[in-house]
PDB file of C-alpha atoms and ligand atoms in Angstrom:
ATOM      1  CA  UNK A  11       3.123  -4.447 -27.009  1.00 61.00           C
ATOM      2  CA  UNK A  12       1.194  -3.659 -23.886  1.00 70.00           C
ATOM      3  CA  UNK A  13      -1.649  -6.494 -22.892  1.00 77.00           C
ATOM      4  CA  UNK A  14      -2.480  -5.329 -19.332  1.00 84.00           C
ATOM      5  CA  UNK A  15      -2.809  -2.029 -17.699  1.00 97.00           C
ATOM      6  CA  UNK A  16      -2.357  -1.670 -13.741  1.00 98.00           C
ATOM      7  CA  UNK A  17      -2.911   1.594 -11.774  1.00 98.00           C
ATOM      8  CA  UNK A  18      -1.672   1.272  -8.778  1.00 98.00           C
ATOM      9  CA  UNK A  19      -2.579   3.931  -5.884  1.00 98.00           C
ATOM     10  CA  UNK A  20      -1.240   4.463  -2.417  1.00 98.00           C
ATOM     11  CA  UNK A  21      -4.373   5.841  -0.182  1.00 98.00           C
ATOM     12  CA  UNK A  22      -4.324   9.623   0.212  1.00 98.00           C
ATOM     13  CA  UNK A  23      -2.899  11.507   3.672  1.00 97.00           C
ATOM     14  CA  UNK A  24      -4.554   9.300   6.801  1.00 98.00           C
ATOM     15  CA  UNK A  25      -5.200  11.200   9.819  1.00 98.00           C
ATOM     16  CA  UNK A  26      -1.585   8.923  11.241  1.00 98.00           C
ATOM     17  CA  UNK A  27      -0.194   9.675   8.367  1.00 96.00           C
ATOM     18  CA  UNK A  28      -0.093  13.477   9.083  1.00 96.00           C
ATOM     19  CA  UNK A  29       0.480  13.153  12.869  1.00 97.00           C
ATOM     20  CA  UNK A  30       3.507  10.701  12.023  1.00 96.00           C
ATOM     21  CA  UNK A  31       2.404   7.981  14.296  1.00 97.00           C
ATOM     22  CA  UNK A  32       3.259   4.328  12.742  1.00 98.00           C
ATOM     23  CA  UNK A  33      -0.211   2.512  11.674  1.00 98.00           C
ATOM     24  CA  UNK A  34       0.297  -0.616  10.293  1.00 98.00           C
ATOM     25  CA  UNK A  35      -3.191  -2.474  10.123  1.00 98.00           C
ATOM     26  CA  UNK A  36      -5.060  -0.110  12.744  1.00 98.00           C
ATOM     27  CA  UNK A  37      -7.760   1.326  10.919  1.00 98.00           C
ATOM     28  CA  UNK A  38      -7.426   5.480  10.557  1.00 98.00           C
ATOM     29  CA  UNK A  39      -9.163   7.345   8.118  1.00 98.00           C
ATOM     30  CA  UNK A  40      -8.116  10.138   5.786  1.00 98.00           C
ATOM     31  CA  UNK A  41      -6.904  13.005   6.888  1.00 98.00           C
ATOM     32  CA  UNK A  42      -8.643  16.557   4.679  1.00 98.00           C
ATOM     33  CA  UNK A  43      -5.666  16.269   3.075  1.00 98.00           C
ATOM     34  CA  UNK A  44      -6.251  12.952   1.890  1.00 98.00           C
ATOM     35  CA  UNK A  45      -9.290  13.322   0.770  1.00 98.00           C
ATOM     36  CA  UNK A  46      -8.690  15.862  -1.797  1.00 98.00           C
ATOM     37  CA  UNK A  47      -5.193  13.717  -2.885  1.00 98.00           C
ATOM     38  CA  UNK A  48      -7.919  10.894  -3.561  1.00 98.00           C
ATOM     39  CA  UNK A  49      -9.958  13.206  -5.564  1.00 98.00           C
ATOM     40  CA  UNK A  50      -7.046  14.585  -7.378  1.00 98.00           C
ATOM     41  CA  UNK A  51      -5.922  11.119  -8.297  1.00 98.00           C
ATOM     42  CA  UNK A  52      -9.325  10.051  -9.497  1.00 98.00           C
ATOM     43  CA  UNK A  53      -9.150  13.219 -11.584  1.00 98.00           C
ATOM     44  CA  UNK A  54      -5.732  12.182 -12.922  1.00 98.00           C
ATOM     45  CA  UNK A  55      -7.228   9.315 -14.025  1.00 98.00           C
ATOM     46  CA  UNK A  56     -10.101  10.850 -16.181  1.00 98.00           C
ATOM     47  CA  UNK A  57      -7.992  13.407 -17.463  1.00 98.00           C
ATOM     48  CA  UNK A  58      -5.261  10.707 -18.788  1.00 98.00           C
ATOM     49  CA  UNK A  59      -8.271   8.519 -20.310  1.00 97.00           C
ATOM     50  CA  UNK A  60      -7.179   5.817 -17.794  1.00 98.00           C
ATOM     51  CA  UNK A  61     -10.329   3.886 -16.676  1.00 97.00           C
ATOM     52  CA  UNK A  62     -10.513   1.395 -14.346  1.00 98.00           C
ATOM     53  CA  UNK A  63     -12.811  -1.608 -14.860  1.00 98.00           C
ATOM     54  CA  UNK A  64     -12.279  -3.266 -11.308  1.00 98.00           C
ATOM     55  CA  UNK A  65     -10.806  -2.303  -8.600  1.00 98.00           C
ATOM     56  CA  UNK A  66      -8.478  -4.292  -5.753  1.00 98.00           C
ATOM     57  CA  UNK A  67      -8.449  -2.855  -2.391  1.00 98.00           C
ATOM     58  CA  UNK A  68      -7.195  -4.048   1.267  1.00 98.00           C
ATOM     59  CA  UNK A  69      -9.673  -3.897   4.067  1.00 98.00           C
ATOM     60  CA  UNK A  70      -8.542  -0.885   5.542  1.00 98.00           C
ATOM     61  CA  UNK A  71     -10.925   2.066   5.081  1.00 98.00           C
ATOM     62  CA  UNK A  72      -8.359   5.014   4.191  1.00 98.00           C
ATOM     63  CA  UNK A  73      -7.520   2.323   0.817  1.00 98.00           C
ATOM     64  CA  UNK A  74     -11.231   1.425   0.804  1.00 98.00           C
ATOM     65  CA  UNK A  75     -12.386   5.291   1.000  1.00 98.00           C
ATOM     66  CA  UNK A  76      -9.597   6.007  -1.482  1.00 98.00           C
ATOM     67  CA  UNK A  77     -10.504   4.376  -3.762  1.00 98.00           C
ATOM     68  CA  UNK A  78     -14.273   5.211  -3.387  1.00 98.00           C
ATOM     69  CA  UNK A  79     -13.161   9.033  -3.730  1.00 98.00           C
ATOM     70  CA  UNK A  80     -10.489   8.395  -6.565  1.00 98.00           C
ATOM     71  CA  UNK A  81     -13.681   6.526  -9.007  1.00 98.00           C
ATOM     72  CA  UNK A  82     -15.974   8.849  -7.962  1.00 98.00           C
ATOM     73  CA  UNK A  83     -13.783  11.490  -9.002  1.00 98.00           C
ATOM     74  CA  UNK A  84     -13.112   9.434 -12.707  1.00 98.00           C
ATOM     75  CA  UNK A  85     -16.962   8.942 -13.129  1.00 98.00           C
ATOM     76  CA  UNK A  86     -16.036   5.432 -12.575  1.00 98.00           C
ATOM     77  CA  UNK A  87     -17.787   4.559  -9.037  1.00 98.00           C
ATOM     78  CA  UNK A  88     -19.935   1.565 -10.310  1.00 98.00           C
ATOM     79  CA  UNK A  89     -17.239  -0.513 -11.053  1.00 98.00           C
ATOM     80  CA  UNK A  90     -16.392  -3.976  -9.844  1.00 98.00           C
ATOM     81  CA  UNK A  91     -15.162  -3.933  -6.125  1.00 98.00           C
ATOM     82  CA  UNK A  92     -12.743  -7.182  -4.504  1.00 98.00           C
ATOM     83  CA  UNK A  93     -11.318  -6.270  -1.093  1.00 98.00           C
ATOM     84  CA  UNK A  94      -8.786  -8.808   0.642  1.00 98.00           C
ATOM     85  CA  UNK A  95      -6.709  -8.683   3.745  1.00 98.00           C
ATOM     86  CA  UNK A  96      -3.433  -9.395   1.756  1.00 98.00           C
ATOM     87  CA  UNK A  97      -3.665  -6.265   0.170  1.00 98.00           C
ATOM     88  CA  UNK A  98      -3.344  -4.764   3.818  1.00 98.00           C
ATOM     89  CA  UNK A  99      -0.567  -2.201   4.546  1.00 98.00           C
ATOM     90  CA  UNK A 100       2.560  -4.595   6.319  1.00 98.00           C
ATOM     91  CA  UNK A 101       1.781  -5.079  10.151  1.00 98.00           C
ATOM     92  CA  UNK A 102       3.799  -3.188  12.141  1.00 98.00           C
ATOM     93  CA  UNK A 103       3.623  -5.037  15.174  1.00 98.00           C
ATOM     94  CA  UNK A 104       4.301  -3.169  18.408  1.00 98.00           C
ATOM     95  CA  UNK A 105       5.031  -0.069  17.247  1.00 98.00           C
ATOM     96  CA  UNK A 106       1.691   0.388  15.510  1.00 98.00           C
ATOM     97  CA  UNK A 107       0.072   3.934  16.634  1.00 98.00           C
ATOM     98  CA  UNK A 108       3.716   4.977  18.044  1.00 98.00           C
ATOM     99  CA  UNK A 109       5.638   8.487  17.077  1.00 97.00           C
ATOM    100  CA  UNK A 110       8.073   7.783  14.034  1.00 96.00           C
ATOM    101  CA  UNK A 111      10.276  10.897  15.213  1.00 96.00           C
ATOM    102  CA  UNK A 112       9.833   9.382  19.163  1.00 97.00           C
ATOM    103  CA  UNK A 113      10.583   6.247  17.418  1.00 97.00           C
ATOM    104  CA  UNK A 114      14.348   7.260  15.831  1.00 97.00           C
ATOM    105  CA  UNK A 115      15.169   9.178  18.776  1.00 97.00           C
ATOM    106  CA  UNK A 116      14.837   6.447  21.409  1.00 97.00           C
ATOM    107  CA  UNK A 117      16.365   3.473  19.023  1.00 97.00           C
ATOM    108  CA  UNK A 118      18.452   5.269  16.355  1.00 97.00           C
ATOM    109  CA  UNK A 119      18.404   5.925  12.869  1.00 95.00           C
ATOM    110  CA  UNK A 120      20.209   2.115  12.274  1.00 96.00           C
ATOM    111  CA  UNK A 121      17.397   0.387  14.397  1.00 97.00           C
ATOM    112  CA  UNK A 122      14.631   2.605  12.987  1.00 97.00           C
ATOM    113  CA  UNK A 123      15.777   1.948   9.528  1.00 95.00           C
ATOM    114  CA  UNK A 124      16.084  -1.688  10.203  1.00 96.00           C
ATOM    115  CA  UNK A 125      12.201  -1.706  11.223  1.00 97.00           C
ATOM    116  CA  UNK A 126      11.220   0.986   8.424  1.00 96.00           C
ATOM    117  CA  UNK A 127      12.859  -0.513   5.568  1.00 94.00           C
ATOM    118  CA  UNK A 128      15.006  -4.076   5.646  1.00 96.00           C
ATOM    119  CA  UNK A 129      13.594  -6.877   3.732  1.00 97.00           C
ATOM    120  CA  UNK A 130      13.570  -9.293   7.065  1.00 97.00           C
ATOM    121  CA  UNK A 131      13.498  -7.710  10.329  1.00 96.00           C
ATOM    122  CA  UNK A 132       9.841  -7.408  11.526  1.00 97.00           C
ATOM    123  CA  UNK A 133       9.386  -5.160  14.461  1.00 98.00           C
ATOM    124  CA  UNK A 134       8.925  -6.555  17.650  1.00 98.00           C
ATOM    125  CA  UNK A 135       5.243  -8.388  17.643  1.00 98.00           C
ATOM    126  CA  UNK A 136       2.130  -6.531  18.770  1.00 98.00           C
ATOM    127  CA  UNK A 137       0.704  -7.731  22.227  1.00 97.00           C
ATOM    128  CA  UNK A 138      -3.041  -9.914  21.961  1.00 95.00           C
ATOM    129  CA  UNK A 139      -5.413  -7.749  23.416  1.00 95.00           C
ATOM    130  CA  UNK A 140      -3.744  -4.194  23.207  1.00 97.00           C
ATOM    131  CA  UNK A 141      -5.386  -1.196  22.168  1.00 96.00           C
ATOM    132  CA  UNK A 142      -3.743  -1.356  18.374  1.00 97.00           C
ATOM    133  CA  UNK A 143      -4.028  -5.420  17.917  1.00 97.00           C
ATOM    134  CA  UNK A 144      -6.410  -6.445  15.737  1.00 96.00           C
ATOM    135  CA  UNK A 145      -7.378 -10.154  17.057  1.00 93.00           C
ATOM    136  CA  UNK A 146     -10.664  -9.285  17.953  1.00 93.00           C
ATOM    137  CA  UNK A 147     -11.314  -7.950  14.719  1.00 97.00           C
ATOM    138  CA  UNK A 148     -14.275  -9.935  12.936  1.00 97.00           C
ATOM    139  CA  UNK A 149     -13.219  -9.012   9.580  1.00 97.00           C
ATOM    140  CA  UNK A 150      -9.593 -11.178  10.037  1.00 98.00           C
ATOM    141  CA  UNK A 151     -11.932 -13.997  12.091  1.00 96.00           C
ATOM    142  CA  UNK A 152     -10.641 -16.491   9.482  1.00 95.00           C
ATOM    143  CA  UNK A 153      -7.068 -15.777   9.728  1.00 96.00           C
ATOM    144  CA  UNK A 154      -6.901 -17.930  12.658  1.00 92.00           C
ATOM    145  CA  UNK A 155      -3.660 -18.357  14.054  1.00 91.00           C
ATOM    146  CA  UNK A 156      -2.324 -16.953  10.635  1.00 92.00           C
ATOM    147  CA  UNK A 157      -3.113 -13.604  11.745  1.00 97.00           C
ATOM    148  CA  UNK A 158      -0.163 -11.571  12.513  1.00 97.00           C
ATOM    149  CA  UNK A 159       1.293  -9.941  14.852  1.00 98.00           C
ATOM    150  CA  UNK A 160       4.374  -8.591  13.183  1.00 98.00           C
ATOM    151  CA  UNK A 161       5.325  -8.145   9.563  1.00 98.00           C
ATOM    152  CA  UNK A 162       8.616  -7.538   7.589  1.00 98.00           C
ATOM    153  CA  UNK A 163       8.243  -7.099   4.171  1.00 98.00           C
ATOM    154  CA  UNK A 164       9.467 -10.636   2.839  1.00 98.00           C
ATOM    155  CA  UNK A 165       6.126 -11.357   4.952  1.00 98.00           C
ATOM    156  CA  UNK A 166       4.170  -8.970   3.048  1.00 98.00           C
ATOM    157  CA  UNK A 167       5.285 -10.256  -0.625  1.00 98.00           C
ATOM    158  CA  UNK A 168       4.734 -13.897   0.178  1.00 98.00           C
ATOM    159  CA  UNK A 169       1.088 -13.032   1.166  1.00 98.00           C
ATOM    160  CA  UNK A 170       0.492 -10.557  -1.790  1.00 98.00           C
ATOM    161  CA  UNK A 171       2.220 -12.509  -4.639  1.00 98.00           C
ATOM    162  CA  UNK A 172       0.215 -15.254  -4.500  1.00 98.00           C
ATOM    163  CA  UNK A 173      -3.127 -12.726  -4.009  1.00 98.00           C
ATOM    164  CA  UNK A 174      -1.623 -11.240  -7.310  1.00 98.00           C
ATOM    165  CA  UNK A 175      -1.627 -14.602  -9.253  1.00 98.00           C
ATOM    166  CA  UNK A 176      -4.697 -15.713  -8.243  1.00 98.00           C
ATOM    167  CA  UNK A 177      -6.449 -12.599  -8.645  1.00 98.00           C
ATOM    168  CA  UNK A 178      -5.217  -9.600 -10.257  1.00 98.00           C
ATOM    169  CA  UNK A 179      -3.807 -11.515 -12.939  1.00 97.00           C
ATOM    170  CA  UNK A 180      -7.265 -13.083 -14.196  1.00 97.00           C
ATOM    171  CA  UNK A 181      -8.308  -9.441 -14.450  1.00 97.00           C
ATOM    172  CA  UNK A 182      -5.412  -8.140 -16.143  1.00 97.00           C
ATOM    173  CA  UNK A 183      -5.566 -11.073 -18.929  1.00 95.00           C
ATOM    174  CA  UNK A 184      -9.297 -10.737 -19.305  1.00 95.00           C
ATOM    175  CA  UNK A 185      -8.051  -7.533 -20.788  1.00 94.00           C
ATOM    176  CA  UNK A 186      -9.467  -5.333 -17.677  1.00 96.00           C
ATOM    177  CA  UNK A 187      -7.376  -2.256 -16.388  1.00 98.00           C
ATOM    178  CA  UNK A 188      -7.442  -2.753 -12.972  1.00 98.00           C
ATOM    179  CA  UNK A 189      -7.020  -0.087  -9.616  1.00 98.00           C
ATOM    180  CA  UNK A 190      -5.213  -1.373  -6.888  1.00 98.00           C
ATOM    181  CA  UNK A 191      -5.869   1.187  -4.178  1.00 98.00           C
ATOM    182  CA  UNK A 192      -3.548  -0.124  -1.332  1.00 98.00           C
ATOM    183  CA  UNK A 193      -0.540   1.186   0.822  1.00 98.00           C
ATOM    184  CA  UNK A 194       3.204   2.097   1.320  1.00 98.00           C
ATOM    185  CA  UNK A 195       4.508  -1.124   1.749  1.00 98.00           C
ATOM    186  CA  UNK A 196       1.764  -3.541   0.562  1.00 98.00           C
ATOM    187  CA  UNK A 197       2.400  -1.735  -3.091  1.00 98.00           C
ATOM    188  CA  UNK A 198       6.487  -2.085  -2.458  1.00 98.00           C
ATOM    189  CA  UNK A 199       5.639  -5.445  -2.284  1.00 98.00           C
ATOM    190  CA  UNK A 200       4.252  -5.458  -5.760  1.00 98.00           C
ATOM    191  CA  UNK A 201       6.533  -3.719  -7.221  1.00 98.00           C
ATOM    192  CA  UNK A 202       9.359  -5.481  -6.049  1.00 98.00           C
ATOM    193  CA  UNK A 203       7.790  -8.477  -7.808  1.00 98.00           C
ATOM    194  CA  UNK A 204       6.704  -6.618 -10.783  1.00 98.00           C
ATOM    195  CA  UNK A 205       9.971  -5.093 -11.474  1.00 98.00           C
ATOM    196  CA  UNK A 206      12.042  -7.342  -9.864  1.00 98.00           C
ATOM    197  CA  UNK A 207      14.072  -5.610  -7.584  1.00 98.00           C
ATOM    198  CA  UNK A 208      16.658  -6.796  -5.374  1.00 98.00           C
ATOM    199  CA  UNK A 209      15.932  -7.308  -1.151  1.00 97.00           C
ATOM    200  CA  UNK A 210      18.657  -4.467  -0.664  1.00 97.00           C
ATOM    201  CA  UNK A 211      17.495  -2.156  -3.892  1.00 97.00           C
ATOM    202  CA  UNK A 212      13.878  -2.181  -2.270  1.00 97.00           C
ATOM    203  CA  UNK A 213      14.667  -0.265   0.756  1.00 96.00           C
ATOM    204  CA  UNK A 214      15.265   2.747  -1.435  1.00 95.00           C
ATOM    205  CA  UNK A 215      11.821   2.502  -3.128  1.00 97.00           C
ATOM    206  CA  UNK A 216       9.341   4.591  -1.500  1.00 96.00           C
ATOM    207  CA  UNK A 217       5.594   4.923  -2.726  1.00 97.00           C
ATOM    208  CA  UNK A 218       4.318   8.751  -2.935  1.00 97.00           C
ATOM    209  CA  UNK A 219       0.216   9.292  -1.133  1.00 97.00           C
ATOM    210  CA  UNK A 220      -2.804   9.853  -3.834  1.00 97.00           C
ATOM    211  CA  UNK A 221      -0.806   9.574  -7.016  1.00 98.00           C
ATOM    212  CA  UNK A 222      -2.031   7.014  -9.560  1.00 98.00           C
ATOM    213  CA  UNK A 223       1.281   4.476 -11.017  1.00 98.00           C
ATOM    214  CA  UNK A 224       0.654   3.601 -14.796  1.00 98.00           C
ATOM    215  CA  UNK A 225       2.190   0.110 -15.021  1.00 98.00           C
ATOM    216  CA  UNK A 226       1.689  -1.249 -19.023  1.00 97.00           C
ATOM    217  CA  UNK A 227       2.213  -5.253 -18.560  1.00 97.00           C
ATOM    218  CA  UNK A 228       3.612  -7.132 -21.862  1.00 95.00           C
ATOM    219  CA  UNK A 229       2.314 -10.951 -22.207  1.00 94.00           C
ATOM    220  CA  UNK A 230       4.542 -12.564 -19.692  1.00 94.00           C
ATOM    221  CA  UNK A 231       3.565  -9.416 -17.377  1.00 95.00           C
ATOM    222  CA  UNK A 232       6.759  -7.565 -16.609  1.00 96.00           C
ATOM    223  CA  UNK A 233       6.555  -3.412 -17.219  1.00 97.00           C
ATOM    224  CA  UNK A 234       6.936  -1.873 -20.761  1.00 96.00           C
ATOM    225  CA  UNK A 235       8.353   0.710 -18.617  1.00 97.00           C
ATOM    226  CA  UNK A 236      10.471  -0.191 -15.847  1.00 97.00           C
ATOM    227  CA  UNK A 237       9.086   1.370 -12.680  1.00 97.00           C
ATOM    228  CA  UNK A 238       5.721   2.661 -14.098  1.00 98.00           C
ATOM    229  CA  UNK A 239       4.911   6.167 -14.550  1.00 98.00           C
ATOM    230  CA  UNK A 240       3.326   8.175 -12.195  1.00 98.00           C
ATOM    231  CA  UNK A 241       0.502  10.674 -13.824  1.00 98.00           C
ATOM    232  CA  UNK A 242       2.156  13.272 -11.979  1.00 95.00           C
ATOM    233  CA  UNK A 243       5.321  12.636 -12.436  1.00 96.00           C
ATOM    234  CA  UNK A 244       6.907  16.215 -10.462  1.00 95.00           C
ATOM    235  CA  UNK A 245       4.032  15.920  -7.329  1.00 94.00           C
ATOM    236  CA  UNK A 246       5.429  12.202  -7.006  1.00 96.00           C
ATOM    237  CA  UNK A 247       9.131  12.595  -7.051  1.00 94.00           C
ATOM    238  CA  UNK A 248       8.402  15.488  -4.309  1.00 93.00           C
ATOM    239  CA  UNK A 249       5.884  13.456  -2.258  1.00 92.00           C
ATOM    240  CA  UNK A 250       8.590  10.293  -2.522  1.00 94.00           C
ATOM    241  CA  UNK A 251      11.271  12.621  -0.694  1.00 91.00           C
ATOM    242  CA  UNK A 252       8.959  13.761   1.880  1.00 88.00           C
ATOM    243  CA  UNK A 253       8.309   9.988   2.670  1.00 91.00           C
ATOM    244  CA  UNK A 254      11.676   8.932   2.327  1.00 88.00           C
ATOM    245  CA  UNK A 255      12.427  11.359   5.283  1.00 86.00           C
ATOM    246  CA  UNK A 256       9.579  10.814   7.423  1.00 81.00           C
ATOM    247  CA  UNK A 257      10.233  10.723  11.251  1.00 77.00           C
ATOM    248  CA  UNK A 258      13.842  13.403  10.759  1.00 74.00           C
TER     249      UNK A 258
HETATM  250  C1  LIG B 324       2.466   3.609   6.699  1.00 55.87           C
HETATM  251  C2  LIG B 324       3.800   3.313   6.061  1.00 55.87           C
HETATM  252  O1  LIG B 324       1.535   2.890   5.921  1.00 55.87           O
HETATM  253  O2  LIG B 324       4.796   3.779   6.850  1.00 55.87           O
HETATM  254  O3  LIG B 324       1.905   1.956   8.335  1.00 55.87           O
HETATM  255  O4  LIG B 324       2.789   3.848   9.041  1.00 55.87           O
HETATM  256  O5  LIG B 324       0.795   3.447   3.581  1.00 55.87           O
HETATM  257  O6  LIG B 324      -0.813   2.567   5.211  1.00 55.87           O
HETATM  258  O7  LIG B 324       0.121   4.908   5.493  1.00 55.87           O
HETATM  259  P1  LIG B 324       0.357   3.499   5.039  1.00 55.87           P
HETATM  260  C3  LIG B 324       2.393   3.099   8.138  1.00 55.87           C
HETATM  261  P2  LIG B 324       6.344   3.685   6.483  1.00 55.87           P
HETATM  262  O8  LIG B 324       6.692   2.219   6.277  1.00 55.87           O
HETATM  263  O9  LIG B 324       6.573   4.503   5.239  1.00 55.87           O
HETATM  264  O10 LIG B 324       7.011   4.272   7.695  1.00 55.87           O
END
């Protein structure tokens, strides 16, 4: 028997998105495109009954504005709102606002691949003070010299698990449905956890734009359903190709 319900929702289309530029924690905001995804993923939501009672969200506006659209959309905008940097999308160090097509040409698909997808090689780190580093950024004042300046995704689920236990799980046993409007990588990282997935078995999981993930928990919180189910089950497994082969 189901005890928790978790929707979780890659932002819609940013602006970098659709230019294929690598964006990491720089701060781009939807694209048109992504704006209507978010609204058709809000109306997903109403349609299927699914109703979020809080909602989880990084501090990057195209989750924040996401998931603004997405509720507004499910007549569900007056909900509960926590935002936290360890819901951010995975720094991607110095390539962060770079051409993902430039990118494979120049290093090759192994290298590219390596930086896209392997559990543990971060890119190369992001210089202080560069156009697309973020430390001036007020909102990550606290970070200190935790900030980063380079992520792989190991780095990403050792921040976001414990963000998950401490809490999205209160939520989710308080009997709350709870939106998690976040990004590519920052939801692999959950789902890797969630489903347990292997560090090789990851690399193949890619996370579709705008499409709301149905994830029933049992009481020790593992899926009903391994994987979750997408509300749009045919859009997704389209969308998760065109991901997959982003920058050929
Ligand atoms: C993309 C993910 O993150 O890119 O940072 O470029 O979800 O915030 O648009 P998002 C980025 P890939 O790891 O899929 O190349």
């Amino acid at each position: 028997m189901a005890v928790g319900t978790l929707v979780l929702l890659r932002h819609g289309e940013s602006v970098w998105n659709a230019e294929n530029l690598f964006t990491g924690w720089v701060d781009v905001p939807l694209s048109e495109k992504g704006v209507a995804e978010a609204k058709r993923g809000g109306a997903l939501m109403r349609e299927a009954n699914l109703l979020p009672e809080v909602v989880h969200t990084s501090l990057l506006r195209r989750a924040i504005s996401t998931a603004n659209i997405a509720l507004d959309a499910a007549d569900r905008h007056w909900i509960p709102v926590r935002r936290d940097w360890r819901l951010n999308e995975r720094h991607y160090g110095a390539l962060q606002g770079k051409n993902k097509k430039q990118t494979l040409e120049e290093f090759g698909e192994e290298q590219f691949m390596l930086w896209r997808r392997s559990y543990d090689t971060p890119p190369p780190p992001i210089e202080p003070g560069t156009e697309f580093s973020q430390d001036a950024d007020p909102r990550y004042a606290d970070l200190g010299p935790d900030l980063p300046l380079t992520e792989c995704l190991l780095d990403v689920v050792k921040r976001m698990v414990p963000y998950w236990e401490s809490e999205i799980v209160p939520d989710l046993r308080a009997g709350r449905t709870v939106l998690v409007a976040a990004h590519g990588n920052s939801l692999r990282a959950l789902i890797k956890h969630l489903d347990g997935i292997s560090d090789e078995a990851i690399a193949g999981l890619n996370v579709p734009t705008g499409i709301p993930l149905r994830y029933d928990l049992d009481e020790d919180l593992k899926p009903v359903t391994a994987g979750g189910t997408y509300l749009d089950p045919d859009a997704a497994a389209d969308a998760i190709k065109a991901v997959a082969n982003q920058g050929r």
